[in-house]
Amino acid sequence: MPTPDHAVAPLRADRPRYLDPTAPVDTRVRDLLSRMTLREKAGQLNQRMYGWDAYRRTPDGGFELTDALYAETDRFEGLGALYGLQRADAWSGVDHTNGPGAEDGAALAALVQRHVVERSRLGIPALFVEEVPHGHMALDGTVLPVNLAAGATWNPGLYERAAAHAAAELRSRGGHVALVSALDIARDPRWGRTEECFGEDPYLAARFTEAVVRGMQGEPAEYFAADKAPVVLKHFAGQGATVGGRNSAESELGLRELHEIHLPAARAGVRAGAAAVMAAYNEVDGMPCSGNRALLTGLLRERWGFEGLVMADGLAVDRLARITGDKVSAGALALGAGVDLSLWDEGFTHLEEAVERGLVAEEVLDTAVARVLRLKFRLRLFDQKAGTGDGTGDGTTPFPAHGREVSTAVARSAVTLLHNDAGVLPLPASVTRVAVLGPQSATVAHQLGDYTAPQRPGTGVSLLDGLRRLAPPGLDIRHAPGCALTGDDLSGIPEAVAAAAASDLAVLALGGSSARTPGTEFDANGAARTVVSEMTCGEGVDLAGLRLGKAQNALLEAVVATGTPTVVVLVQGRPHVVPATAAAALLTAWYPGPWGGDALAEVLLGLAEPVGRLPVSVPRSAAQLPVYYNHKDTEYGGYADEDAEPLYSFGHGLSYTSFAYGPPRLSGHTVEVDITNTGRRHGRSVAQLYLRRLRTPVWPRTLELCGFRAVDLAPGETRTVTFPLGAGLPGRDTVVEFRVAESARAALTAVPTQSFTAPDETPL
């Protein structure tokens, strides 16, 4: 993407200091803030408007601004931030008939920005804030696999590349700030937003959060590069711990659980230089995060030294009126707690009144405004050519082929082989007839996950498409869907059974969907209010149970009953309980994105190795929950009527070869282990380092992940894998040992290192 021209005329004696691009950022912020009225200051903290309401298509195919945008900018003589100018989905009602695509997104952003700057007395541009949960949520944006799939790669470096691509796309279309899910920890798979989590473990999530920040923002610097975007990490904090897996429900978190499980990812993101965080909906110790001063100021700013922006989640400030009694005082509470920028709330539109009534000091308002302005200066929004403050790109989506490449690479690395009885995979040469069955076999729409823009016809590759394209000559592929993802219509099962019975192998693709259709009803914050069509996952779609629908289970039983070896492929946004032990092999791809069909076909055919590992534990039933691996080390953990252990443990994943792990060695500040490929194929093992506390001041967890390394080995090859031990060890006088294994379950019986007393380091 071309570098924007930031050249400006020499500073005149009468030109304000804040317009001098050579002046330090903090100097420019102070100068601008000193010139602003109370009304203008309040306006900078508001993000009230939905971006898709700011424009409409004209008959000639261009765009015009709406009366709603004029009214919003008139209200505060400008605009602090605008959410979702390029968002496209069923909630916004934006699609390829009425929204901006890659060819005109930047022009629309420039049109809106010119209006904002012209309406502002001081020429202050707006921040354009966009959703980037797994790629820019805009028409023609690259769709990446969801976070749960990214976590399954156990490859933060790969995801850093994907994040960098997403940032470049965002900036090329005139966007500035990326809203990125990263901080939620998947502790209850019934939660519909499980797909937005990197996994159940704080260490794994922390490493991916760092990768997102590095990829999107680049190296820490005063100014953001033209292809980099400041990140808003969401959600802070503890949202993955809501009771019953219900969206936005209360959380019952003690401080130790909060700090050990739900804060490490945020801490890692702050250390990596994240520009902003989003305060979550849930409460912590009785106070919603958006009004929680102990969390947002005491911890985040004073203890952690965070100097960036805090944004509230959608309508979260107005929810505080349940505590304060009205929305004016709710806005004051949030501002005083540490929120700098609202999202769609009415409460922050009354901040001028709140200051005049003495509900919050103007100095507190000034501090928040300074943070918003500082981000705008770091993006060089005041320094654009001709002083327009456009801050937009050239209207081209960078490297479309690279977007497909990086999305497919993540999808390929996420495919996880859970079992493979008798080595039925990869497909042997003796197989000449394959039946490709199931509701996920020939669809792309249900591979994409929640928060995905509409795709152009022909975009993406289904599993059936991938197998047909990559299959060796002479392989006969038959197809029958069998049933839909939801409902109890069994009429298609006989056709699928006949295809399976006439084949050497059946590939049965099952799972769920987060696809929102135009008929979906939404809450005011965009969460699904009612489940329609085939939607079984996503924000607002929480489940009491984890079984697939009646028709899918019936199809599975009928196909397996034919006696044809059956490979079950799961495309899903959460771990489902699938009675697939009778199947010959079981894989999960999570939501692998548009080109997930290619990735799956490569693994099934043996063109690529299965290298994914579970980022979450897979339960046997919902009645077991919770089943995460790093629970407290108690004696009485079983049930009388069911096994308490998960069906597949965190970190589990098979290869097409086998590996042997030697005993781990503690050498100074490192743990070493020798790993040998004992099979006949090249393969990758993900060595996982687990910490076990033997003596500690508080009751310990059974195991804690504290390192992982991927190693590629040829048949018969042995390599030594080294794990450096640094800050993050337990505190003084804690006796620990380390175990290295291929999963949390294997680590429980793995040979430990010698125990030792940890030095006085920063606690986890």
Tab-separated table of C-alpha atoms in Angstrom, residues 26 69 134 159 243 271 348 367 380 423 425 449 473 520 538 551 586 625 648 705 725 753:
chain	number	residue	atom	x	y	z
A	26	ASP	CA	2.028	15.350	23.811
A	69	LEU	CA	-24.693	12.235	10.182
A	134	HIS	CA	-11.119	-12.579	12.301
A	159	TYR	CA	-1.305	-15.630	13.361
A	243	VAL	CA	-22.557	-18.148	34.936
A	271	ARG	CA	3.062	-5.151	27.725
A	348	PHE	CA	-21.732	10.016	27.403
A	367	THR	CA	-7.670	13.283	30.776
A	380	ARG	CA	-1.322	11.304	11.773
A	423	GLY	CA	-4.778	-45.621	10.502
A	425	LEU	CA	-6.175	-41.545	7.452
A	449	GLY	CA	-18.143	-17.896	12.015
A	473	PRO	CA	-7.095	-39.331	-10.701
A	520	THR	CA	-32.372	-12.839	12.446
A	538	GLY	CA	-22.317	-16.893	17.947
A	551	ALA	CA	-31.041	-35.190	12.421
A	586	LEU	CA	-12.496	-37.808	13.946
A	625	LEU	CA	-18.956	-28.925	32.882
A	648	TYR	CA	-10.207	-35.287	24.645
A	705	LEU	CA	0.877	-24.572	30.770
A	725	LEU	CA	12.483	-20.274	32.028
A	753	THR	CA	11.951	-32.947	36.063
